[in-house]
Coordinates of N, CA and C in Angstrom, one line a residue:
M1 N 5.9 -25.8 -3.0 CA 6.6 -27.0 -2.1 C 8.0 -26.5 -1.9
L2 N 8.2 -26.7 -0.5 CA 9.8 -26.5 -0.2 C 10.6 -27.7 -0.8
K3 N 11.9 -27.5 -1.4 CA 12.7 -28.1 -2.0 C 13.9 -28.5 -1.5
K4 N 14.7 -29.6 -1.4 CA 15.9 -30.0 -0.5 C 16.9 -28.9 -1.4
T5 N 17.7 -28.2 -0.4 CA 18.8 -27.4 -1.1 C 19.8 -28.2 -1.5
S6 N 20.8 -27.7 -2.2 CA 22.1 -28.3 -2.6 C 23.2 -27.7 -1.4
R7 N 24.3 -28.1 -1.3 CA 25.2 -27.7 -0.2 C 25.9 -26.3 -0.4
Q8 N 25.5 -25.6 -1.7 CA 26.3 -24.5 -2.2 C 25.3 -23.4 -1.5
S9 N 25.9 -22.2 -0.9 CA 25.2 -21.1 -0.4 C 23.6 -21.6 0.2
L10 N 23.7 -22.5 1.1 CA 22.4 -23.0 1.7 C 21.6 -21.6 2.3
T11 N 22.1 -20.9 3.4 CA 21.5 -20.0 3.8 C 20.7 -18.8 2.6
E12 N 21.6 -18.7 1.6 CA 20.5 -17.9 0.6 C 19.7 -18.7 -0.1
Q13 N 20.0 -19.9 -0.5 CA 19.2 -21.0 -1.4 C 17.4 -20.9 -0.3
I14 N 17.8 -21.3 1.1 CA 16.8 -21.1 2.2 C 16.0 -19.8 1.9
A15 N 16.5 -18.9 2.0 CA 16.1 -17.7 1.9 C 15.3 -17.2 0.9
D16 N 15.8 -17.7 -0.5 CA 14.8 -17.6 -1.7 C 13.9 -18.4 -1.9
Q17 N 13.9 -19.6 -1.4 CA 12.8 -20.4 -1.2 C 11.7 -19.7 -0.4
I18 N 11.9 -19.7 0.8 CA 10.8 -18.8 1.7 C 10.6 -17.6 1.1
E19 N 11.1 -16.9 0.1 CA 10.8 -15.1 -0.6 C 9.8 -15.7 -1.3
Q20 N 10.1 -17.0 -2.1 CA 9.3 -17.3 -3.4 C 7.9 -17.6 -3.1
L21 N 7.8 -18.4 -1.5 CA 6.8 -19.1 -1.2 C 5.8 -17.6 -0.9
I22 N 6.5 -16.7 -0.3 CA 5.6 -15.3 0.3 C 5.4 -14.5 -0.8
E23 N 5.9 -14.4 -2.0 CA 5.9 -13.6 -2.9 C 4.4 -14.5 -4.0
S24 N 4.6 -15.6 -3.7 CA 3.7 -16.4 -4.5 C 2.3 -16.4 -3.8
G25 N 2.3 -16.0 -2.7 CA 0.9 -15.8 -2.1 C 0.7 -17.4 -1.2
E26 N 1.5 -18.2 -1.5 CA 1.1 -19.6 -0.6 C 1.5 -19.4 0.6
W27 N 2.2 -18.4 0.9 CA 2.6 -18.0 2.3 C 2.2 -16.7 2.5
P28 N 0.8 -16.2 3.1 CA 0.2 -15.1 2.9 C 0.7 -14.0 3.9
V29 N 0.5 -12.7 4.2 CA 0.9 -11.6 4.9 C -0.1 -12.2 6.1
G30 N 0.5 -12.4 7.3 CA -0.3 -12.9 8.5 C -0.2 -14.1 8.6
K31 N 0.5 -15.2 7.9 CA 0.3 -16.5 8.2 C 1.9 -16.6 9.1
R32 N 1.5 -17.5 10.1 CA 2.7 -18.2 10.8 C 3.5 -19.4 10.1
I33 N 4.7 -19.2 10.0 CA 5.5 -20.4 9.2 C 5.4 -21.3 10.0
P34 N 5.8 -22.5 9.1 CA 5.9 -23.8 10.0 C 6.9 -23.8 11.0
P35 N 6.9 -24.6 12.2 CA 8.1 -24.4 13.2 C 9.6 -24.9 12.6
E36 N 10.5 -24.3 13.4 CA 11.9 -24.9 13.2 C 11.9 -26.4 12.7
P37 N 11.8 -27.4 13.6 CA 11.6 -28.7 13.6 C 11.1 -29.3 12.0
Q38 N 10.1 -28.7 11.4 CA 9.2 -29.2 10.3 C 10.3 -28.9 9.1
L39 N 10.6 -27.3 9.1 CA 11.7 -26.7 8.1 C 12.7 -27.4 7.9
M40 N 13.6 -27.8 9.3 CA 14.6 -28.3 9.1 C 14.8 -29.7 8.8
E41 N 13.1 -30.5 8.9 CA 13.4 -31.7 8.0 C 13.0 -31.5 6.6
E42 N 12.2 -30.9 6.1 CA 11.7 -30.4 4.9 C 13.1 -30.0 4.0
L43 N 13.7 -29.1 4.3 CA 14.8 -28.7 3.5 C 16.3 -29.2 3.9
Q44 N 16.4 -30.4 5.0 CA 17.4 -30.8 5.4 C 18.6 -30.2 5.7
V45 N 18.5 -29.2 6.5 CA 19.6 -28.3 7.0 C 19.6 -28.0 8.6
S46 N 20.7 -27.8 9.0 CA 20.9 -27.5 10.5 C 20.0 -26.3 10.9
R47 N 19.6 -26.3 12.0 CA 19.0 -24.9 12.9 C 19.8 -23.6 12.6
N48 N 20.9 -23.8 13.1 CA 21.7 -22.4 12.6 C 21.7 -21.9 11.0
T49 N 21.8 -22.9 10.2 CA 21.5 -22.6 8.6 C 20.4 -21.8 8.2
L50 N 19.1 -22.6 9.2 CA 17.6 -22.0 8.8 C 17.5 -20.7 9.4
R51 N 18.0 -20.7 10.9 CA 18.0 -19.5 11.4 C 18.4 -18.2 11.1
E52 N 19.8 -18.3 10.2 CA 20.3 -17.4 9.6 C 19.5 -16.8 8.2
A53 N 18.7 -17.8 7.6 CA 18.2 -17.4 6.6 C 16.6 -16.8 7.1
I54 N 16.2 -17.3 8.2 CA 15.1 -16.6 8.6 C 15.4 -15.1 9.2
K55 N 16.8 -14.9 9.8 CA 17.2 -13.7 10.4 C 17.2 -12.7 9.3
A56 N 17.9 -13.3 8.1 CA 17.9 -12.4 6.7 C 16.2 -12.0 6.1
L57 N 15.9 -12.6 6.2 CA 14.2 -12.1 5.9 C 13.6 -11.6 6.5
T58 N 14.0 -11.5 8.0 CA 13.4 -10.7 9.2 C 13.8 -9.4 8.9
H59 N 14.9 -9.3 8.8 CA 16.0 -7.9 8.6 C 15.3 -7.3 7.4
A60 N 14.8 -7.9 6.0 CA 14.5 -7.4 5.0 C 12.9 -7.0 5.1
G61 N 12.4 -7.6 6.4 CA 11.1 -6.9 6.6 C 9.8 -7.9 6.2
L62 N 10.3 -9.2 5.7 CA 9.2 -10.4 5.0 C 8.8 -10.9 6.3
L63 N 9.5 -11.2 7.0 CA 9.2 -11.8 8.7 C 9.2 -11.2 9.5
K64 N 8.3 -11.5 10.6 CA 8.6 -10.7 11.8 C 8.2 -12.0 13.1
T65 N 9.2 -12.0 14.0 CA 9.1 -12.9 15.1 C 8.4 -12.4 16.6
R66 N 7.8 -13.2 16.8 CA 6.9 -12.9 17.8 C 7.2 -13.6 19.0
Q67 N 7.9 -13.0 20.2 CA 8.3 -13.8 21.1 C 7.4 -15.0 21.8
G68 N 7.7 -16.2 21.8 CA 6.9 -17.3 22.3 C 5.9 -17.5 21.8
D69 N 5.5 -17.0 20.4 CA 4.4 -17.3 19.5 C 4.9 -17.7 18.0
G70 N 6.2 -17.6 17.5 CA 6.3 -18.0 16.3 C 7.1 -16.8 15.5
T71 N 7.1 -17.0 14.0 CA 7.4 -16.4 13.1 C 6.2 -16.1 12.0
Y72 N 6.0 -14.9 11.7 CA 5.0 -14.6 11.1 C 5.2 -14.0 9.5
V73 N 4.8 -14.1 8.4 CA 5.1 -13.3 7.3 C 4.6 -11.8 7.7
S74 N 5.3 -10.8 7.3 CA 4.8 -9.5 7.8 C 4.6 -8.7 6.2
A75 N 5.2 -9.0 5.2 CA 5.3 -8.3 3.8 C 5.3 -9.4 2.7
S76 N 4.5 -8.7 1.7 CA 4.4 -9.6 0.7 C 5.6 -9.9 -0.3
S77 N 6.2 -8.8 -0.2 CA 7.6 -8.5 -0.9 C 8.5 -7.8 -0.2
A78 N 9.4 -7.9 -0.5 CA 10.9 -7.2 0.2 C 10.9 -5.5 -0.3
L79 N 10.1 -5.4 -1.4 CA 10.2 -4.0 -1.8 C 9.1 -3.2 -1.1
G80 N 8.3 -3.9 -0.3 CA 7.1 -3.1 0.6 C 7.9 -2.6 1.7
P81 N 8.4 -3.2 2.5 CA 8.8 -2.7 3.9 C 9.9 -1.3 3.4
V82 N 10.7 -1.7 1.9 CA 11.6 -0.6 1.9 C 11.0 0.6 1.2
L83 N 10.0 0.5 0.6 CA 9.4 1.6 -0.1 C 8.6 2.5 1.4
H84 N 8.2 1.5 2.4 CA 7.2 2.0 3.4 C 8.3 2.7 4.2
K85 N 9.4 2.4 4.7 CA 10.4 2.8 5.2 C 10.7 4.4 4.6
R86 N 11.2 4.3 3.4 CA 11.2 5.4 2.3 C 10.2 6.5 2.5
V87 N 9.0 6.4 2.2 CA 7.9 7.2 2.3 C 7.9 8.2 3.5
R88 N 8.1 7.3 4.7 CA 8.0 7.8 5.9 C 9.0 8.9 6.3
K89 N 10.0 8.7 5.6 CA 11.4 9.5 5.7 C 11.6 10.6 4.6
T90 N 10.2 10.5 3.8 CA 10.2 11.6 2.9 C 9.1 12.8 3.4
D91 N 9.5 14.3 3.2 CA 8.3 15.2 3.4 C 7.1 15.0 3.1
F92 N 6.3 15.6 3.2 CA 4.6 15.5 2.8 C 4.8 15.8 1.2
I93 N 5.2 17.1 1.3 CA 5.3 17.5 -0.3 C 5.7 16.7 -1.5
R94 N 7.0 16.1 -0.9 CA 7.5 15.2 -2.3 C 6.7 13.7 -2.2
S95 N 6.1 13.4 -1.0 CA 5.2 12.2 -1.1 C 3.8 12.6 -2.0
L96 N 3.3 13.8 -2.0 CA 2.2 14.0 -2.9 C 2.8 14.3 -4.4
E97 N 3.9 14.5 -4.4 CA 4.6 14.4 -5.9 C 4.1 12.8 -6.7
V98 N 5.0 12.3 -5.6 CA 5.0 10.7 -6.0 C 3.5 10.1 -6.0
R99 N 2.7 10.6 -5.3 CA 1.1 10.1 -5.3 C 0.8 10.5 -6.7
Y100 N 0.9 11.8 -7.1 CA 0.7 12.2 -8.1 C 0.9 11.5 -9.4
A101 N 2.1 11.0 -9.4 CA 2.4 10.5 -10.5 C 1.7 9.1 -10.8
L102 N 1.8 8.3 -9.9 CA 0.9 7.2 -9.7 C -0.5 7.0 -9.9
E103 N -1.0 8.0 -9.1 CA -2.9 8.2 -9.4 C -2.7 8.7 -10.8
R104 N -2.5 9.8 -11.1 CA -2.6 10.5 -12.4 C -2.7 9.3 -13.8
E105 N -1.7 8.3 -13.4 CA -1.5 7.5 -14.7 C -2.5 6.5 -14.5
A106 N -3.1 6.1 -12.9 CA -3.9 5.1 -12.7 C -5.4 5.8 -12.8
A107 N -5.7 6.9 -12.6 CA -7.0 7.7 -13.2 C -7.2 7.2 -14.6
Y108 N -6.0 7.9 -15.7 CA -6.1 7.9 -17.1 C -6.4 6.3 -17.7
L109 N -5.6 5.4 -17.0 CA -6.0 3.7 -17.4 C -7.4 3.2 -17.0
A110 N -7.6 3.8 -15.6 CA -9.1 3.4 -15.4 C -10.0 3.8 -15.8
A111 N -10.2 4.8 -16.4 CA -11.1 5.5 -17.0 C -11.4 4.9 -18.2
D112 N -10.2 4.2 -18.9 CA -10.2 3.6 -20.2 C -10.9 2.0 -19.9
R113 N -10.5 1.5 -18.8 CA -10.4 0.0 -18.4 C -11.5 -0.4 -17.5
R114 N -12.2 0.6 -16.7 CA -13.0 0.1 -15.5 C -14.1 -0.8 -16.2
T115 N -14.7 -1.4 -15.2 CA -15.7 -2.4 -15.4 C -17.1 -2.0 -14.3
K116 N -18.0 -2.8 -14.6 CA -19.1 -2.3 -13.8 C -18.7 -2.6 -12.3
Q117 N -17.9 -3.9 -12.0 CA -17.7 -4.1 -10.7 C -16.7 -3.3 -10.1
D118 N -15.8 -2.6 -11.0 CA -14.6 -1.7 -10.5 C -15.5 -0.4 -10.1
L119 N -16.3 0.3 -10.6 CA -17.4 1.4 -10.6 C -18.0 1.2 -8.9
E120 N -18.5 0.0 -9.2 CA -19.1 -0.5 -7.8 C -18.2 -0.4 -6.7
Q121 N -17.1 -0.6 -6.6 CA -15.9 -0.7 -5.1 C -15.8 0.5 -5.3
I122 N -15.5 1.2 -6.2 CA -15.1 2.8 -6.0 C -16.0 3.6 -5.4
R123 N -17.1 3.4 -5.8 CA -18.1 4.5 -5.2 C -18.0 3.9 -3.8
S124 N -18.2 2.5 -3.3 CA -18.6 1.9 -2.0 C -17.4 2.6 -1.3
C125 N -16.2 2.8 -1.6 CA -14.8 3.3 -0.9 C -15.2 5.1 -0.5
L126 N -15.9 5.5 -1.5 CA -16.0 6.7 -1.7 C -17.3 7.2 -0.7
D127 N -18.2 6.3 -0.6 CA -19.4 6.5 0.1 C -18.7 6.7 1.5
H128 N -17.7 5.3 2.0 CA -17.3 4.9 3.4 C -16.5 6.2 3.9
R129 N -15.9 6.6 2.9 CA -15.1 8.1 3.1 C -15.7 9.0 3.6
N130 N -16.7 9.4 2.8 CA -17.6 10.6 2.9 C -18.4 10.4 4.4
E131 N -18.7 9.2 4.5 CA -19.2 8.9 5.9 C -18.4 9.1 7.4
A132 N -17.1 8.7 7.0 CA -16.1 8.9 7.7 C -15.8 10.9 8.2
I133 N -15.6 11.1 7.4 CA -15.7 12.9 7.0 C -16.9 13.4 8.1
R134 N -18.0 12.7 7.6 CA -19.0 13.6 8.5 C -19.0 12.9 10.1
N135 N -18.6 11.9 10.5 CA -18.3 11.6 11.5 C -16.7 12.1 12.4
E136 N -16.1 12.4 11.7 CA -14.9 13.1 12.1 C -14.2 12.0 12.4
Q137 N -14.1 10.8 11.7 CA -13.4 9.7 12.3 C -12.1 9.8 11.3
Y138 N -11.1 10.1 12.0 CA -9.7 10.2 11.5 C -9.1 8.9 10.7
E139 N -9.2 8.0 11.4 CA -8.3 6.6 11.1 C -9.4 6.1 10.0
A140 N -10.7 6.1 10.4 CA -11.7 5.4 9.1 C -11.4 6.4 7.9
F141 N -11.4 7.7 7.8 CA -11.1 8.4 6.8 C -9.8 8.3 6.2
A142 N -9.0 8.0 6.7 CA -7.4 7.7 5.9 C -7.5 6.2 5.5
E143 N -8.2 5.2 6.2 CA -8.4 4.0 5.7 C -9.3 3.9 4.2
W144 N -10.4 4.9 4.3 CA -11.1 4.9 3.0 C -10.9 5.6 1.9
D145 N -10.0 6.8 2.4 CA -9.4 7.5 1.5 C -8.1 6.4 0.9
V146 N -7.6 5.8 1.4 CA -6.5 4.9 0.7 C -7.2 3.9 -0.5
E147 N -8.1 3.5 0.4 CA -9.2 1.9 -0.3 C -9.6 2.7 -1.5
F148 N -10.4 4.1 -1.5 CA -10.8 4.4 -2.7 C -9.6 4.7 -4.0
H149 N -8.5 5.2 -3.7 CA -7.8 5.3 -4.9 C -6.8 3.6 -5.0
R150 N -7.1 3.0 -4.1 CA -6.5 1.8 -4.5 C -7.2 1.1 -5.4
A151 N -8.8 1.0 -5.3 CA -9.7 0.5 -6.1 C -9.7 1.1 -7.3
I152 N -9.3 2.4 -7.6 CA -9.0 3.0 -9.0 C -7.8 2.6 -9.6
V153 N -6.8 2.0 -8.8 CA -5.3 1.5 -9.5 C -5.6 0.0 -9.6
A154 N -6.7 -0.6 -9.0 CA -6.9 -1.9 -9.6 C -7.7 -2.1 -10.8
A155 N -8.6 -1.3 -11.1 CA -9.4 -0.9 -12.3 C -8.5 -0.6 -13.5
T156 N -7.4 -0.7 -13.2 CA -6.2 -0.5 -14.4 C -5.7 -1.9 -14.8
R157 N -5.7 -2.8 -14.2 CA -5.5 -3.9 -14.7 C -4.1 -3.9 -14.8
N158 N -3.1 -3.4 -14.5 CA -1.9 -3.0 -14.7 C -1.2 -3.5 -13.4
D159 N -0.6 -5.1 -13.1 CA -0.1 -5.7 -12.1 C 1.0 -5.0 -11.3
L160 N 2.0 -4.3 -12.6 CA 3.2 -3.6 -11.9 C 2.8 -2.4 -11.0
L161 N 1.8 -1.6 -11.8 CA 1.2 -0.4 -11.1 C 0.6 -0.6 -9.6
M162 N -0.5 -1.8 -9.7 CA -0.9 -2.2 -8.6 C 0.1 -2.4 -7.4
D163 N 1.2 -3.3 -7.8 CA 2.3 -3.6 -6.8 C 2.6 -2.4 -6.1
L164 N 3.4 -1.6 -7.0 CA 4.0 -0.4 -6.6 C 3.3 0.4 -5.6
Y165 N 1.6 0.6 -6.0 CA 1.2 1.5 -5.4 C 0.7 0.8 -3.7
E166 N 0.4 -0.6 -4.0 CA 0.2 -1.3 -2.4 C 1.3 -1.0 -1.6
H167 N 2.7 -1.2 -2.4 CA 3.5 -0.9 -1.4 C 4.0 0.3 -0.7
V168 N 3.1 1.2 -1.1 CA 3.4 2.6 -0.5 C 1.9 3.0 0.4
T169 N 0.7 2.3 0.1 CA -0.2 2.9 0.6 C -0.6 2.7 2.0
G170 N 0.4 1.7 3.0 CA 0.5 1.8 4.2 C 1.2 3.1 5.0
A171 N 2.2 3.3 4.3 CA 2.7 4.8 4.7 C 2.1 6.1 4.0
L172 N 1.4 5.8 3.5 CA 0.3 7.1 2.8 C -0.7 7.3 3.8
K173 N -1.5 6.0 4.3 CA -2.4 6.1 5.0 C -1.9 6.9 6.5
E174 N -0.8 6.4 6.9 CA -0.3 7.1 8.3 C -0.1 8.4 8.1
I175 N 0.2 8.9 6.7 CA 0.6 10.2 6.5 C -1.0 11.1 6.5
V176 N -2.0 10.7 5.9 CA -3.5 11.1 5.6 C -3.9 11.3 7.2
T177 N -3.7 10.2 7.8 CA -4.4 10.2 9.3 C -3.7 11.5 10.1
E178 N -2.0 11.7 10.0 CA -1.7 12.8 10.7 C -1.9 14.1 10.4
I179 N -2.2 14.3 9.1 CA -2.6 15.8 8.5 C -4.0 15.7 9.0
S180 N -4.7 14.6 8.9 CA -6.1 15.3 9.5 C -6.1 15.1 10.9
V181 N -5.3 14.6 11.9 CA -5.3 15.2 13.2 C -5.0 16.5 13.3
I182 N -4.1 17.0 12.5 CA -3.3 18.1 12.4 C -4.3 19.2 12.3
S183 N -4.9 19.0 11.1 CA -6.0 20.2 10.5 C -7.3 19.7 10.9
G184 N -7.6 18.8 11.4 CA -9.3 18.2 11.3 C -9.7 17.9 10.4
I185 N -11.0 17.0 10.1 CA -11.5 16.6 8.8 C -12.4 17.4 8.3
D186 N -12.0 18.5 7.6 CA -12.7 19.7 7.0 C -12.5 19.3 5.5
D187 N -13.2 18.6 4.8 CA -12.6 17.8 3.5 C -13.0 18.9 2.6
H188 N -11.7 19.7 2.1 CA -11.8 20.5 1.0 C -11.7 19.5 -0.3
F189 N -11.7 18.3 -0.6 CA -11.1 17.8 -1.6 C -12.6 16.5 -2.4
Q190 N -13.7 17.0 -1.2 CA -14.8 16.0 -1.7 C -15.4 16.5 -3.1
D191 N -15.4 17.4 -3.5 CA -15.7 17.7 -4.7 C -14.7 17.1 -6.0
T192 N -13.4 17.2 -5.8 CA -12.8 16.6 -6.7 C -12.7 15.2 -6.8
H193 N -13.1 14.3 -5.6 CA -13.2 12.8 -5.7 C -14.4 12.4 -6.5
E194 N -15.4 13.3 -6.1 CA -16.8 13.1 -6.8 C -16.3 13.3 -8.6
Q195 N -15.9 14.1 -8.4 CA -15.4 14.2 -10.0 C -14.7 13.3 -10.5
L196 N -13.4 13.1 -9.8 CA -13.0 11.7 -10.2 C -13.6 10.1 -10.6
M197 N -14.3 10.4 -9.5 CA -15.2 9.1 -9.6 C -16.1 9.1 -11.2
R198 N -17.0 10.3 -11.4 CA -17.7 10.6 -12.4 C -16.8 10.4 -13.6
A199 N -15.7 10.8 -13.6 CA -14.9 11.0 -15.0 C -14.6 9.4 -15.1
I200 N -14.3 8.9 -14.2 CA -13.8 7.1 -14.7 C -15.1 6.8 -15.2
E201 N -16.4 7.0 -14.4 CA -17.6 6.4 -14.8 C -17.9 6.7 -16.3
E202 N -17.7 7.8 -16.7 CA -18.0 8.4 -18.0 C -17.1 8.0 -18.7
Q203 N -15.9 7.4 -18.7 CA -14.5 7.2 -19.3 C -13.8 8.3 -20.3
D204 N -13.8 9.3 -19.0 CA -13.5 10.6 -19.4 C -12.1 11.0 -18.9
Q205 N -11.0 10.2 -19.8 CA -9.5 10.5 -19.2 C -8.9 11.8 -18.7
A206 N -9.3 12.6 -20.0 CA -8.6 13.9 -19.7 C -9.1 14.5 -18.3
R207 N -10.7 14.3 -17.9 CA -11.4 14.7 -16.7 C -10.6 14.0 -15.8
A208 N -10.5 13.0 -15.8 CA -9.9 12.0 -14.7 C -8.9 12.3 -14.1
V209 N -7.8 12.8 -15.1 CA -6.3 13.4 -14.7 C -6.4 14.6 -14.4
D210 N -7.3 15.4 -14.7 CA -7.5 17.1 -14.3 C -8.0 16.6 -12.7
A211 N -8.8 15.8 -12.2 CA -9.4 15.9 -10.9 C -8.4 15.4 -10.0
V212 N -7.2 14.3 -10.3 CA -6.2 14.0 -9.7 C -5.3 15.1 -9.3
H213 N -4.8 15.7 -10.4 CA -4.3 17.5 -10.5 C -4.7 18.3 -9.2
N214 N -5.9 18.5 -9.5 CA -6.8 19.5 -8.7 C -6.7 18.9 -7.2
Y215 N -6.9 17.8 -6.8 CA -6.8 17.4 -5.4 C -5.5 17.3 -4.8
I216 N -4.6 17.0 -5.8 CA -3.1 17.0 -5.2 C -2.8 18.5 -5.0
E217 N -3.3 19.1 -5.8 CA -2.8 20.9 -5.5 C -3.5 21.2 -4.2
E218 N -4.8 20.7 -4.1 CA -5.5 21.3 -2.8 C -4.7 20.6 -1.6
S219 N -4.3 19.6 -1.7 CA -3.9 18.9 -0.8 C -2.4 19.5 -0.4
K220 N -2.0 20.0 -1.1 CA -0.4 20.9 -0.9 C -1.0 22.2 -0.2
L221 N -1.9 23.2 -0.8 CA -2.3 24.0 -0.2 C -2.9 24.2 1.4
H222 N -3.4 22.8 1.5 CA -4.3 22.4 2.6 C -3.0 22.5 3.6
F223 N -2.0 21.5 3.3 CA -1.1 21.2 4.1 C -0.4 22.5 4.9
I224 N -0.1 23.2 3.9 CA 0.6 24.5 4.1 C -0.3 25.6 4.9
K225 N -1.5 25.5 4.4 CA -2.3 26.6 5.3 C -2.4 26.2 6.6
H226 N -2.4 24.8 7.0 CA -2.4 24.5 8.5 C -0.9 24.2 9.2
G227 N 0.2 25.0 8.5 CA 1.5 25.0 9.3 C 2.4 24.1 8.6
G228 N 2.1 23.4 7.9 CA 3.1 22.3 7.2 C 4.2 23.0 6.7
S229 N 5.2 22.7 6.2 CA 6.5 23.1 5.1 C 6.7 21.9 4.5
S230 N 7.9 22.2 4.0 CA 8.6 20.9 2.9 C 9.3 20.1 4.1
N231 N 9.4 20.5 5.1 CA 9.9 19.5 6.3 C 9.3 18.3 6.6
E232 N 9.9 17.2 7.1 CA 8.8 15.9 7.6 C 8.1 16.2 8.4
I233 N 7.0 15.7 8.6 CA 5.8 16.1 9.6 C 5.9 14.9 10.7
N234 N 6.5 14.1 10.5 CA 6.7 12.9 11.8 C 8.0 12.9 12.4

């Protein structure tokens, strides 16, 4: 619930309250926040003060105003937009190095902690990914490739790792799509993804880590083969 603020640093207090509602999930991504009159009444602040708080959160990437339609929650944490922008400014090879760090640890932990339900979700994502490859559907391939790795991260039961990976997946999906368009969907990595799936299923942590290493290295070689370099691809 929103609380009446004190008279000290009103704009910051309001922004903090709204941010807490967003991060707690009470105001989920995609939700249109209450109109100004309602917020002004609940917070007992002026329109200018409220607008300054909204402006600050919009600048941070948490809110987005749609002309004539209202203001919507656009991210679950201020960290998300920052990481998304940072990944998009980073060259592909360095992005892969970050993926390797996160996905290697995720594979290691998931192989130890996965449940039957986790395995079903991981397999479903991999099946959809393979179907997109067969149909040469670039966006669907990128979507399910990210979902496959996200399902593995979820199987770790590590909330912080899940949050970090969640905040970079949007930019990663864009990069995967771009590379697919450049080189076509000739999946050289299907075997290593299958190996990763089986290693997690069999709870073989060493093999799971090896599979991540293999598809990351293959990704680097595939990118360079099709004209890539250490420069930005966008």
